[in-house]
Structures are given as C-alpha cells and as structure tokens.
Coordinates of C-alpha atoms in Angstrom, one line a residue:
X247 CA -54.5 -27.8 7.5
X248 CA -57.7 -25.7 7.1
X249 CA -59.4 -26.7 4.2
X250 CA -58.7 -23.3 1.9
X251 CA -61.5 -24.7 -0.9
X252 CA -64.1 -22.8 1.5
X253 CA -63.1 -19.7 1.0
X254 CA -64.7 -17.2 -1.2
X255 CA -62.7 -14.7 -2.6
X256 CA -64.7 -12.3 -1.4
X257 CA -64.3 -13.2 2.0
X258 CA -60.8 -13.9 1.4
X259 CA -60.6 -10.0 0.6
X260 CA -62.7 -9.5 3.5
X261 CA -60.1 -10.9 5.7
X262 CA -57.2 -9.2 4.1
X263 CA -58.2 -5.9 4.7
X264 CA -59.9 -6.4 8.1
X265 CA -56.0 -7.2 9.1
X266 CA -54.8 -4.4 7.1
X267 CA -56.7 -2.4 9.2
X268 CA -55.8 -4.0 12.3
X269 CA -52.4 -3.3 11.6
X270 CA -53.4 0.6 11.4
X271 CA -55.1 0.5 14.5
X272 CA -52.2 -1.5 16.4
X273 CA -50.2 2.0 15.4
X274 CA -52.5 4.2 15.9
X275 CA -53.4 3.0 20.0
X276 CA -49.5 2.8 20.1
X277 CA -48.6 6.2 19.2
X278 CA -51.9 7.3 21.9
X279 CA -50.2 6.4 24.5
X280 CA -46.4 6.5 24.2
X281 CA -45.3 9.0 25.6
X282 CA -41.4 9.6 24.3
X283 CA -41.3 12.0 21.1
X284 CA -39.5 9.1 18.9
X285 CA -42.6 6.7 18.8
X286 CA -45.4 9.0 19.7
X287 CA -44.4 11.7 17.2
X288 CA -42.2 9.8 14.7
X289 CA -43.4 6.3 14.6
X290 CA -40.2 4.3 15.5
X291 CA -42.8 1.2 15.9
X292 CA -43.6 -1.6 13.5
X293 CA -46.2 -4.3 14.2
X294 CA -47.3 -7.4 12.7
X295 CA -50.4 -10.3 12.5
X296 CA -48.7 -13.2 11.9
X297 CA -50.9 -16.9 11.8
X298 CA -50.8 -19.9 14.1
X299 CA -47.2 -20.8 12.2
X300 CA -46.0 -17.3 13.4
X301 CA -45.9 -16.4 9.7
X302 CA -46.4 -12.9 9.0
X303 CA -49.7 -11.7 7.2
X304 CA -49.5 -8.5 7.7
X305 CA -46.7 -5.9 9.0
X306 CA -43.5 -4.7 8.2
X307 CA -41.1 -7.0 10.0
X308 CA -41.5 -10.7 10.1
X309 CA -39.4 -13.8 10.4
X310 CA -39.2 -14.2 14.3
X311 CA -41.9 -15.5 15.5
X312 CA -41.3 -19.6 15.4
X313 CA -37.3 -18.8 16.4
X314 CA -38.7 -17.1 20.0
X315 CA -41.8 -19.8 20.4
X316 CA -38.8 -22.4 19.5
X317 CA -37.1 -21.4 22.7
X318 CA -40.3 -22.4 25.1
X319 CA -41.2 -25.7 23.8
X320 CA -44.8 -24.5 22.5
X321 CA -45.5 -23.7 26.5
X322 CA -47.8 -20.8 25.3
X323 CA -50.7 -19.5 27.1
X324 CA -53.7 -17.3 26.9
X325 CA -52.4 -14.3 28.4
X326 CA -49.0 -14.7 27.6
X327 CA -46.4 -12.0 27.0
X328 CA -43.0 -12.2 25.8
X329 CA -40.9 -9.2 25.9
X330 CA -37.3 -9.1 24.6
X331 CA -34.4 -6.4 23.7
X332 CA -31.2 -9.1 22.7
X333 CA -30.0 -9.3 19.4
X334 CA -28.2 -12.1 19.7
X335 CA -30.6 -14.3 22.0
X336 CA -33.6 -13.9 19.6
X337 CA -30.9 -14.5 16.2
X338 CA -30.9 -10.9 15.1
X339 CA -35.0 -10.6 14.9
X340 CA -34.0 -7.4 16.3
X341 CA -30.8 -5.6 16.1
X342 CA -29.9 -3.3 18.5
X343 CA -30.8 -3.0 22.2
X344 CA -33.2 -0.3 22.1
X345 CA -35.6 -1.5 20.1
X346 CA -37.9 -3.2 22.5
X347 CA -40.0 -6.4 21.1
X348 CA -43.6 -7.5 22.0
X349 CA -44.8 -10.9 21.0
X350 CA -48.4 -11.8 22.3
X351 CA -49.6 -15.6 21.3
X352 CA -53.8 -15.6 20.0
X353 CA -56.4 -17.7 21.0
X354 CA -59.9 -18.4 20.2
X355 CA -61.9 -20.3 22.2
X356 CA -58.7 -22.4 23.5
X357 CA -56.8 -22.9 20.2
X358 CA -54.1 -21.1 18.5
X359 CA -54.4 -18.9 15.7
X360 CA -52.0 -17.1 15.6
X361 CA -49.7 -14.4 16.9
X362 CA -50.0 -10.3 17.3
X363 CA -45.7 -8.5 18.0
X364 CA -44.6 -5.5 17.6
X365 CA -40.9 -3.7 18.6
X366 CA -40.9 0.2 19.0
X367 CA -37.5 2.0 19.9
X368 CA -36.9 2.8 23.6
X369 CA -34.9 6.4 24.1
X370 CA -32.3 4.8 26.2
X371 CA -31.6 1.5 28.0
X372 CA -28.4 1.5 30.1
X373 CA -25.2 1.7 28.5
X374 CA -22.4 4.2 28.8
X375 CA -24.1 7.0 26.6
X376 CA -27.4 9.1 26.7
X377 CA -29.4 7.1 24.6
X378 CA -27.7 3.6 24.6
X379 CA -26.0 4.1 20.9
X380 CA -21.9 4.9 21.4
X381 CA -20.9 5.8 18.4
X382 CA -17.1 3.8 20.2
X383 CA -18.7 1.0 21.5
X384 CA -16.4 -2.0 20.8
X385 CA -19.0 -4.9 22.0
X386 CA -22.7 -5.0 22.5
X387 CA -21.7 -4.8 26.9
X388 CA -21.0 -0.9 26.5
X389 CA -24.4 -0.8 24.6
X390 CA -27.1 -1.3 27.7
X391 CA -29.4 -3.9 28.9
X392 CA -30.0 -7.1 27.2
X393 CA -33.1 -8.9 28.0
X394 CA -33.5 -12.4 26.5
X395 CA -37.3 -13.6 25.7
X396 CA -39.2 -14.1 28.7
X397 CA -42.1 -13.2 29.8
X398 CA -44.2 -10.1 30.9
X399 CA -47.7 -11.7 31.5
X400 CA -47.5 -14.5 32.7
X401 CA -51.2 -16.1 31.8
X402 CA -52.2 -12.1 32.5
X403 CA -49.9 -11.4 35.5
X404 CA -47.5 -8.4 35.0
X405 CA -44.2 -10.3 36.0
X406 CA -43.1 -7.3 38.2
X407 CA -39.6 -8.3 38.5
X408 CA -39.0 -8.3 34.4
X409 CA -40.6 -5.1 34.8
X410 CA -38.4 -3.5 37.6
X411 CA -35.1 -4.9 35.7
X412 CA -35.9 -3.2 32.5
X413 CA -36.5 0.4 34.0
X414 CA -34.5 0.6 36.5
X415 CA -31.9 0.5 33.6
X416 CA -32.7 3.0 31.9
X417 CA -32.1 6.8 31.9
X418 CA -35.7 7.3 31.0
X419 CA -38.0 5.2 32.8
X420 CA -41.0 6.4 32.7
X421 CA -41.0 6.6 28.9
X422 CA -40.4 3.1 28.5
X423 CA -42.4 2.3 31.0
X424 CA -45.5 4.2 29.1
X425 CA -43.7 2.9 25.4
X426 CA -43.5 -0.4 26.6
X427 CA -47.4 -0.6 28.0
X428 CA -48.6 0.8 24.3
X429 CA -46.6 -1.9 22.3
X430 CA -48.4 -4.4 24.6
X431 CA -51.7 -2.4 24.2
X432 CA -51.1 -2.4 20.4
X433 CA -50.6 -6.5 20.6
X434 CA -54.0 -7.0 22.4
X435 CA -55.9 -4.7 19.8
X436 CA -54.6 -7.1 17.2
X437 CA -55.4 -10.3 18.9
X438 CA -59.2 -8.6 19.7
X439 CA -59.3 -8.2 15.8
X440 CA -58.4 -11.3 15.0
X441 CA -60.6 -12.9 17.4
X442 CA -63.8 -10.9 16.0
X443 CA -62.9 -12.3 12.7
X444 CA -62.7 -15.8 13.9
X445 CA -66.1 -15.3 15.5
X446 CA -67.5 -13.8 12.2
X447 CA -66.4 -16.2 9.8
X448 CA -65.2 -19.4 11.9
X449 CA -62.1 -20.2 13.1
X450 CA -61.5 -22.7 10.3
X451 CA -62.4 -20.5 7.7
X452 CA -59.9 -17.1 9.0
X453 CA -56.8 -19.7 9.4
X454 CA -57.3 -21.0 5.7
X455 CA -58.2 -17.7 4.6
X456 CA -54.7 -16.4 6.1
X457 CA -52.7 -19.6 4.2
X458 CA -54.5 -18.5 1.1
X459 CA -52.7 -15.4 2.0
X460 CA -49.2 -16.2 1.7
X461 CA -49.8 -18.6 -1.2
X462 CA -51.5 -15.8 -3.5
X463 CA -47.9 -13.9 -3.1
X464 CA -45.7 -16.7 -3.2
X465 CA -47.0 -17.5 -6.7
X466 CA -46.8 -13.7 -7.3
X467 CA -43.2 -13.8 -6.3
X468 CA -42.4 -16.4 -8.9
X469 CA -43.6 -14.6 -11.3
X470 CA -41.3 -11.5 -10.5
X471 CA -38.6 -13.6 -10.2
X472 CA -38.5 -16.1 -13.9
X473 CA -39.0 -12.0 -14.6
X474 CA -36.6 -9.8 -13.1
X475 CA -33.6 -12.7 -12.0
X476 CA -31.5 -14.2 -14.1
X477 CA -29.3 -17.0 -14.0
X478 CA -26.0 -14.6 -14.7
X479 CA -25.5 -13.5 -11.1
X480 CA -25.3 -9.2 -11.2
X481 CA -23.5 -7.3 -8.5
X482 CA -23.4 -4.4 -7.1
X483 CA -21.0 -2.6 -4.3
X484 CA -21.6 0.1 -2.2
X485 CA -20.1 1.6 0.8
X486 CA -20.5 2.8 4.7
X487 CA -17.9 5.5 5.6
X488 CA -17.0 3.8 8.8
X489 CA -17.5 2.6 12.1
X490 CA -17.4 5.6 14.4
X491 CA -13.7 4.1 15.7
X492 CA -11.5 4.9 12.9
X493 CA -12.0 1.7 10.2
X494 CA -13.4 2.3 6.5
X495 CA -14.9 3.0 4.4
X496 CA -16.8 -1.0 4.6
X497 CA -17.3 -2.9 1.2
X498 CA -21.1 -4.0 1.5
X499 CA -21.3 -6.5 -1.7
X500 CA -24.5 -8.0 -2.9
X501 CA -24.4 -10.7 -5.6
X502 CA -28.2 -12.0 -6.9
X503 CA -29.0 -15.2 -9.2
X504 CA -30.9 -17.7 -9.9
X505 CA -30.6 -21.0 -9.2
X506 CA -32.6 -24.4 -9.3
X507 CA -35.9 -22.1 -9.3
X508 CA -34.9 -19.7 -6.4
X509 CA -33.3 -16.4 -6.2
X510 CA -30.1 -16.2 -4.2
X511 CA -28.8 -13.1 -2.5
X512 CA -25.2 -13.5 -2.2
X513 CA -23.2 -11.0 0.6
X514 CA -20.2 -12.5 -0.3
X515 CA -17.2 -10.7 -0.8
X516 CA -18.6 -7.8 2.2
X517 CA -15.9 -7.0 4.4
X518 CA -15.4 -8.1 8.3
X519 CA -17.2 -7.4 10.7
X520 CA -16.2 -3.7 12.0
X521 CA -14.7 -3.2 14.9
X522 CA -17.2 -0.2 15.7
X523 CA -20.6 -1.0 16.6
X524 CA -22.1 -0.7 12.5
X525 CA -22.2 -4.6 12.3
X526 CA -26.0 -5.1 11.6
X527 CA -26.5 -8.7 13.3
X528 CA -29.6 -9.6 10.6
X529 CA -31.9 -12.4 10.9
X530 CA -32.2 -14.4 7.4
X531 CA -35.8 -14.1 7.0
X532 CA -35.3 -10.7 7.4
X533 CA -33.0 -10.8 5.2
X534 CA -35.9 -12.4 2.7
X535 CA -38.3 -10.2 3.4
X536 CA -36.0 -7.0 3.0
X537 CA -35.5 -8.4 -0.4
X538 CA -39.0 -9.1 -1.1
X539 CA -40.4 -6.0 0.0
X540 CA -38.6 -4.3 -2.4
X541 CA -39.2 -5.9 -5.3
X542 CA -42.7 -6.6 -4.4
X543 CA -42.3 -2.7 -4.2
X544 CA -40.5 -1.7 -7.4
X545 CA -42.0 -4.0 -10.0
X546 CA -45.6 -5.0 -8.3
X547 CA -47.1 -3.2 -5.8
X548 CA -50.4 -4.5 -5.8
X549 CA -49.1 -7.3 -4.0
X550 CA -49.2 -8.2 -0.6
X551 CA -45.9 -8.4 1.3
X552 CA -46.3 -11.0 3.7
X553 CA -43.8 -14.3 4.5
X554 CA -45.3 -16.6 1.8
X555 CA -42.7 -16.1 -0.4
X556 CA -39.5 -17.5 2.1
X557 CA -38.8 -20.8 0.4
X558 CA -38.0 -18.7 -3.0
X559 CA -34.9 -17.3 -1.7
X560 CA -32.3 -18.0 -0.1
X561 CA -29.6 -15.9 1.8
X562 CA -25.8 -16.5 2.3
X563 CA -24.7 -14.3 4.8
X564 CA -21.0 -14.7 5.1
X565 CA -19.6 -15.4 9.4
X566 CA -18.3 -13.2 11.0
X567 CA -19.1 -10.4 8.2
X568 CA -21.0 -7.0 8.2
X569 CA -24.1 -8.8 7.7
X570 CA -23.7 -11.8 10.3
X571 CA -20.9 -10.8 13.4
X572 CA -20.0 -12.7 15.7
X573 CA -21.5 -12.1 19.4
X574 CA -20.3 -10.0 21.7
X575 CA -20.1 -7.3 18.5
X576 CA -21.0 -4.1 19.1
X577 CA -24.6 -4.1 16.8
X578 CA -26.1 -0.1 18.1
X579 CA -25.3 2.2 15.5
X580 CA -26.4 -0.6 13.0
X581 CA -28.7 1.3 10.4
X582 CA -26.2 3.2 9.3
X583 CA -25.4 -0.8 7.2
X584 CA -28.6 -1.6 7.5
X585 CA -30.0 1.4 5.5
X586 CA -27.3 1.0 2.9
X587 CA -28.6 -2.3 2.5
X588 CA -31.5 -1.0 0.7
X589 CA -29.1 0.7 -1.8
X590 CA -27.6 -2.4 -2.6
X591 CA -31.0 -3.9 -3.4
X592 CA -31.4 -1.0 -5.9
X593 CA -27.9 -1.2 -7.5
X594 CA -28.7 -4.8 -8.1
X595 CA -31.4 -4.8 -8.8
X596 CA -31.5 -2.5 -11.0
X597 CA -29.2 -4.2 -13.3
X598 CA -31.7 -6.1 -14.8
X599 CA -34.9 -4.0 -14.8
X600 CA -33.4 -0.1 -14.5
X601 CA -36.8 1.6 -15.5
X602 CA -38.4 0.4 -12.5
X603 CA -34.9 0.7 -10.2
X604 CA -34.8 3.7 -8.1
X605 CA -30.8 5.8 -7.3
X606 CA -29.5 5.7 -3.7
X607 CA -30.9 7.2 -0.8
X608 CA -29.3 9.6 2.5
X609 CA -28.6 5.9 3.1
X610 CA -28.6 6.2 7.0
X611 CA -31.1 7.2 10.4
X612 CA -29.5 10.3 11.5
X613 CA -30.1 11.2 15.2
X614 CA -29.2 13.9 17.5
X615 CA -29.5 13.3 21.0
X616 CA -29.5 16.7 23.4
X617 CA -29.3 15.8 27.6
X618 CA -28.8 17.9 30.8
X619 CA -30.5 19.4 33.3
X620 CA -32.8 22.1 33.1
X621 CA -33.4 25.0 35.2
X622 CA -34.8 23.4 38.1
X623 CA -32.5 20.5 38.1
X624 CA -34.7 18.2 36.0
X625 CA -33.2 15.7 33.5
X626 CA -33.9 16.1 29.9
X627 CA -33.3 14.1 27.1
X628 CA -34.6 14.8 23.7
X629 CA -33.9 12.0 20.4
X630 CA -34.9 12.5 17.5
X631 CA -35.0 11.4 14.3
X632 CA -33.7 13.1 11.2
X633 CA -34.5 12.1 7.6
X634 CA -32.8 13.1 4.7
X635 CA -33.0 12.8 0.3
X636 CA -35.2 9.7 -0.7
X637 CA -33.7 8.8 -4.4
X638 CA -35.3 9.8 -7.6
X639 CA -37.2 7.2 -9.1
X640 CA -39.3 5.8 -12.2
X641 CA -42.4 8.2 -11.3
X642 CA -40.8 11.1 -10.3
X643 CA -38.4 12.9 -8.2
X644 CA -37.3 11.8 -4.8
X645 CA -39.1 13.5 -1.9
X646 CA -37.4 16.1 0.6
X647 CA -36.4 15.7 4.2
X648 CA -38.3 12.4 4.3
X649 CA -37.7 9.0 5.6
X650 CA -37.0 6.1 4.7
X651 CA -40.0 4.2 6.7
X652 CA -43.4 5.0 5.2
X653 CA -45.2 5.8 8.0
X654 CA -42.2 7.6 10.2
X655 CA -42.5 11.7 10.3
X656 CA -40.5 14.8 11.2
X657 CA -41.2 15.4 15.3
X658 CA -42.9 18.6 15.2
X659 CA -40.9 21.8 15.9
X660 CA -43.8 22.9 18.1
X661 CA -43.2 19.6 20.5
X662 CA -39.8 19.6 20.3
X663 CA -39.6 23.5 22.0
X664 CA -42.7 22.9 24.5
X665 CA -40.7 19.8 25.9
X666 CA -37.4 20.5 25.4
X667 CA -34.6 23.5 26.3
X668 CA -33.7 24.1 21.8
X669 CA -35.2 26.3 20.3
X670 CA -35.1 25.1 16.4
X671 CA -34.0 28.0 14.1
X672 CA -34.5 26.8 11.0
X673 CA -35.3 23.5 8.9
X674 CA -35.1 23.6 5.4
X675 CA -33.9 21.6 2.1
X676 CA -29.9 21.6 1.8
X677 CA -29.8 23.3 -1.9
X678 CA -27.6 21.0 -4.4
X679 CA -28.3 18.0 -2.4
X680 CA -30.5 16.1 -4.5
X681 CA -28.8 14.4 -7.2
X682 CA -29.8 16.0 -11.0
X683 CA -31.9 13.5 -13.2
X684 CA -34.6 13.3 -15.7
X685 CA -35.8 12.5 -11.9
X686 CA -34.2 15.0 -9.2
X687 CA -32.9 13.0 -5.9
X688 CA -34.8 14.1 -2.9
X689 CA -32.8 16.5 -0.8
X690 CA -31.3 16.0 2.1
X691 CA -32.6 18.6 5.4
X692 CA -30.4 21.0 7.5
X693 CA -31.6 21.7 10.7
X694 CA -30.3 24.9 12.9
X695 CA -31.1 23.7 17.5
X696 CA -30.0 26.3 19.6
X697 CA -29.7 24.9 22.8
X698 CA -31.0 26.7 25.9
X699 CA -29.2 25.2 28.8
X700 CA -25.8 23.3 28.8
X701 CA -25.2 20.1 28.7
X702 CA -23.6 17.5 26.0
X703 CA -24.9 16.1 22.6
X704 CA -24.2 13.0 20.1
X705 CA -25.0 12.6 16.8
X706 CA -25.3 9.8 14.4
X707 CA -25.0 10.5 10.9
X708 CA -23.1 8.4 7.9
X709 CA -22.9 9.4 3.8
X710 CA -20.1 11.9 4.6
X711 CA -17.6 10.7 3.0
X712 CA -19.6 7.9 0.5
X713 CA -22.3 10.0 -1.6
X714 CA -25.3 8.9 -2.9
X715 CA -25.3 7.5 -6.5
X716 CA -26.9 8.5 -9.5
X717 CA -28.3 5.9 -12.0
X718 CA -29.6 5.8 -15.8
X719 CA -27.8 8.7 -16.1
X720 CA -29.1 10.3 -12.7
X721 CA -25.8 11.9 -11.0
X722 CA -24.8 10.9 -7.9
X723 CA -26.6 13.6 -4.5
X724 CA -24.9 15.3 -1.7
X725 CA -23.3 14.5 1.5
X726 CA -23.3 15.1 5.4
X727 CA -22.2 17.9 7.0
X728 CA -22.5 19.0 10.7
X729 CA -21.1 22.2 12.7
X730 CA -21.7 24.1 15.6
X731 CA -21.3 27.6 16.3
X732 CA -20.2 28.9 19.7
X733 CA -21.9 31.3 21.9
X734 CA -18.9 32.9 23.5
X735 CA -16.9 33.2 20.2
X736 CA -18.5 33.2 17.1
X737 CA -16.3 30.4 15.5
X738 CA -17.8 27.4 13.6
X739 CA -16.7 24.4 14.0
X740 CA -17.4 21.4 12.3
X741 CA -18.1 18.5 14.5
X742 CA -17.8 14.5 12.9
X743 CA -20.6 12.8 12.0
X744 CA -20.1 10.7 14.6
X745 CA -19.7 11.7 18.2
X746 CA -20.5 11.7 21.5
X747 CA -21.1 13.8 24.8
X748 CA -19.9 17.2 22.8
X749 CA -20.9 19.5 26.0
X750 CA -22.6 22.5 25.0
X751 CA -23.1 25.7 26.7
X752 CA -26.6 27.8 26.4
X753 CA -26.7 29.7 23.6
X754 CA -24.6 27.4 21.0
X755 CA -26.4 26.3 18.0
X756 CA -26.0 23.5 16.0
X757 CA -26.1 22.6 12.2
X758 CA -27.3 19.1 11.4
X759 CA -27.1 18.4 7.6
X760 CA -27.9 15.2 6.3
X761 CA -27.2 13.7 3.0
X762 CA -29.3 14.1 -0.1
X763 CA -29.5 11.0 -3.0
X764 CA -29.3 10.0 -6.2
X765 CA -30.9 11.3 -9.2
X766 CA -32.7 8.9 -11.7
X767 CA -31.9 9.6 -16.0
X768 CA -30.0 11.6 -17.5
X769 CA -30.5 15.4 -16.0
X770 CA -30.1 16.7 -20.0
X771 CA -33.6 15.5 -20.6
X772 CA -35.0 16.8 -17.8
X773 CA -37.5 19.7 -18.5
X774 CA -35.4 23.4 -18.3
X775 CA -38.7 24.5 -16.7
X776 CA -38.4 22.2 -13.8
X777 CA -35.2 22.8 -13.4
X778 CA -35.6 26.6 -13.3
X779 CA -38.4 26.3 -11.2
X780 CA -36.3 24.4 -8.7
X781 CA -34.3 27.2 -9.0
X782 CA -36.6 29.7 -7.8
X783 CA -37.9 27.1 -4.8
X784 CA -34.2 27.4 -3.6
X785 CA -33.5 23.4 -4.1
X786 CA -30.8 23.9 -6.8
X787 CA -28.5 26.5 -7.8
X788 CA -28.5 28.5 -10.8
X789 CA -24.8 27.1 -10.8
X790 CA -26.1 23.2 -10.7
X791 CA -28.9 24.5 -12.9
X792 CA -25.7 25.1 -15.3
X793 CA -23.4 22.7 -14.1
X794 CA -25.5 19.7 -13.5
X795 CA -28.4 20.4 -16.0
X796 CA -27.4 22.3 -18.5
X797 CA -30.0 25.3 -18.0
X798 CA -29.1 28.5 -18.7
X799 CA -30.6 31.1 -16.4
X800 CA -30.5 34.6 -17.2
X801 CA -29.6 37.3 -13.8
X802 CA -33.9 36.8 -13.4
X803 CA -33.0 33.9 -13.1
X804 CA -35.5 33.8 -16.8
X805 CA -35.0 30.9 -19.0
X806 CA -32.8 31.2 -22.1
X807 CA -34.5 28.5 -24.2
X808 CA -32.4 28.9 -26.8
X809 CA -29.0 29.2 -25.2
X810 CA -30.1 26.1 -22.7
X811 CA -30.5 23.6 -26.1
X812 CA -27.3 24.4 -27.4
X813 CA -25.1 23.6 -24.5
X814 CA -27.7 20.5 -23.7
X815 CA -26.8 19.2 -27.2
X816 CA -22.9 20.1 -26.7
X817 CA -22.8 18.2 -24.1
X818 CA -24.8 15.1 -25.0
X819 CA -22.4 15.0 -28.8
X820 CA -18.9 15.2 -26.0
X821 CA -20.7 12.7 -23.0
X822 CA -22.4 10.4 -25.3
X823 CA -24.4 7.3 -23.8
X824 CA -24.7 7.8 -19.5
X825 CA -23.5 5.8 -17.8
X826 CA -25.7 2.9 -16.1
X827 CA -24.3 4.7 -12.3
X828 CA -22.5 7.2 -11.1
X829 CA -21.0 7.1 -7.9
X830 CA -19.0 10.4 -7.6
X831 CA -16.1 8.2 -5.1
X832 CA -13.5 5.8 -5.5
X833 CA -12.0 3.5 -1.9
X834 CA -9.1 5.5 -2.4
X835 CA -10.5 8.6 -2.2
X836 CA -12.0 8.1 1.2

C-alpha cells in the first residue's frame, strides 16, 4: 500500500487537476478522430481514468474495470487493449450493444498503476434495423453483434480478426472503425499523461495520491449521508410510458434510507422486466455512482466524484425487474428507463431536502434515424440524439432543449444538411412545455426535418403519456409528440413515440417534439415581469401565463400589475399550500 503521508496538499491538488485535464484531453482526442455525428458532434462517449485496482478517480462512468480484469485472471500486459459491447458478458458495465467499450491497463516501468477506459455509442452494430435499436425487440439477439471482453490489441499488436468481425456486422463500418480507433487513441492519451505524472512526482506518490482522492470523497459523502438520508425510508414512484410492444406504463419505485451507517437505495416495487427493449441492465457499482453523482451535484458540487464512497452505499435491485432483467431480455432502448432513474432519485432525495432537489426532466434520449440511398446509390444513415427540457431547480430556471449529459451538444444543422439528404426547416423551443414554477421548467424542442430522398425513418422517444412532474409547488411540464406531413397529400399524421422503418418519400416533413420538464417552486411567486418576458420570447403563451402563473397581460402583452396581484391573491387563498409534487398523471388514466 502506498504511503499517503508522503503526499502534501499542494501535490495532491496538482495531481487531481492534472487527472481532470487528462480526462478532458481524452474527450478532445476522441472527437477529433471520430467520424460519426453521434460521437464527433454530439460527444456520446464517456472516458475515465482509474487506479491500479480499477476504481474510477476521474470520469463519468465507473465501476466496471474489476469485473473485466477478473475474467482475464490478472493476465494484463503492456500494449494490451480490450474491447467489448455485450452488456450481459460484462455485468452491465455498458447497457446496450451500441456502446463499444475500450479498456487499457497503464504501466509505469513495468508496474501496473491504473487503467484508462472509454465507451462510445456506435451508429450501427447490426441487428434487424438500421441503428441497431429496434423498438419492438423482445430479445437481445435482435439488437446486433455482441462482443464479450476480448483483446483488440495484444501486447501492442492489432487483432485484425476481432476487428474484421466487428466491422463486418455493421451497416456503417467506416464510421465504426474511425470511432473505435478514436476511443483507443483517447485511452492511450490518458496512459501517456499518467506516465508523465509518475515520472514527475514518483510512482509511489502518484498511487498514494489516487487513494487519497478516493478517501477525501468518501469522507465528504459520509457527511452528506448523515445530513440528507434518514433511517425512516422515503419512497418515490415514476413511470416509463411503454416498452414499444404494447405494454405499459411501467412503474419504477425507489426507497432510500439509512441502515448501519450506509445509505440504502432499494428498487423493490419496480415492475418486472419488460417484454420490449426498455430494460436497463445496470451494474450495481454503476448504480452507486449515479446516486453518488446526484448527491454531490445537488448537495455539494465542489466534491470530486469518484468511487471512494462505494462502501457507504447498498443497492437492492430485484432480480427479473426492469433494472435487473434476466438474459436474454432486450436492452436497446434502455435510456427511457435509465433517465427515469434520475427522476426517481430527485423525487426521493427531494423529500428530505426539497430546497436542494429538482423537478423531473424530459426523461429519455430521443433518437431520430433516417436511412436510405442517395441519388448516386450511396447508402446513408443519419442518427441524431435530440434533447428536451432540463427541469427547474433551486438555482434557477431549467434549460431549454438541453441534454442530460453535461458535455453533450446538438448536432449542427450545417453538419446534417451537408452530409445527409435532409433539410432542417426549423429548430425551436416548444411553447408552454416548461412547467410553471418559481423557476420555470426547461422547454422541449421542436425540430422539423424535410427529407430530400426516399428512405425510412425510426423514432425512439418517451414521456408522451407520463408528463415530467413539478416539485415544491411547481407544475408538470409538456409531453412529447411526433407527426409526418406527406408531400403528396399535405395531410398531417401522428407518429407513435416508438417506431422503426417508417417509409418516407422525398419532400415529406417530420415534426419531432420532445418533452419539456417540471417547474420548481410556487408559480405564483415567480416575478410577473419574468413571465411577461417569457411570453415575449415565445416560451410561454398568454393563456398559460394566466392559467399557470396568474399573470394578466394586455392585448399588447403589457403587464397588468394590479390585476395580476389581485388574481394571484385569490388563487393562493383558494389553493392553500401547494403540493410537494405535481404529476398531471395517474396510472389508471393511461
């Protein structure tokens, strides 16, 4: 065990920040090398740097390295790089086949000092539909090639056979190859930076510092647990609309309490695994990370989140449930469940600290996929992740049309129109989709695509039935919706939130609206001037200003202060104390 007494505070801070910078450098390398819009433009890749035991020191997703190392019984060599994408073969370290994960052991002068790893979403990994995420899959066999953990590089030598098999099973082999090599380059970048830290400070000092960073996070988490988690359980339930094959809504129930000094996160009461592909096969360690990250970001964002607090958490994931499905359950559209996981965290933790929690967001990862052949007969496959409303929160309004993941960004319209036969007619927030509150919920977005070639589209979305709830008196937000306007008839037809291979002709228009998010706090406390401003910005309609906020506007949208104060006073007296949660939904109404 490295001697932690030899690391002074300044050295510790330098190493911490150097690792943070290395983690962001990994991002930079990946997006410069990759080809797919999903990674290059939208940054759907997640790097991390771990210590020699495989514990994440910096990054976004941790927990999975020890399970992979265990399969190779310590047979790790300099120059080895491992790859996999099978969720079941890696205990849920990645959660659907599209995510290719790369791991590299890091050596310094022949001694193992850590690991670097990145996983990223590949545009296509085979299966029965383009994009490899069939909305109606009933088993994982339908969702594309599954690769168990294998060496893609063996002591520095590329395994051409493994690479050929992986690329041969994709509709987009060129993109996949570039993206895979980008992930590998990112891991090599981290290895180089860790080696430089070992050279600069000494290997023992570096390894001691990584342990100290884990311990520091653990000590901080103990304080958060004692302050915000009680022995008396608090429970919260939210719902996923459907599984794509006619079943739903699906209940997700979370109970949180303290037991023997540990925070227990118990998913007992969550519905059984779905027939369709919304199951989320989550690794227990990853589940701990999600809870820890949320608690840190909500309650003390100055803490470095890493795996140091894992022994302070206990996770209960009932076998055969939506969050712990049995093989070979389909998993490709698990993000509808994954992001609802976050909403349940907010709802449960918010009961003990409502002033620090937030409302519910758009609660999924909307996908738009357009495939076909262009005028020259060349195959194309556009895949874009869309965003929605990030919820109202203690510090202010939610974000309009933003991703859950902080580093994700929208695909530039110029990129889409330059590389694909698509014209984007408009891209704007959805009026009234942000739930009213002292802090308004973020709005969903409406993106209007005009396809310029015939082909097929696929759409995967959720929160069309179950609205995002509001908190602390805030009201629920708007739901999602999709339409197609046929060029030949001009008729506007509603599209389900989950559909594959819908045939389109050149000139057809797809209208894609994502869900908004819930409001935070009493909407009658929101400054009337801010509501009037939102009306001028076309985020809120005059009707919603009156109905949701009690704000009276004139025909010229000028604020009537006296009428507003009178109306709000009447409504407060009639309503009484606002409810802690506002759902706008009961399961029986679905």
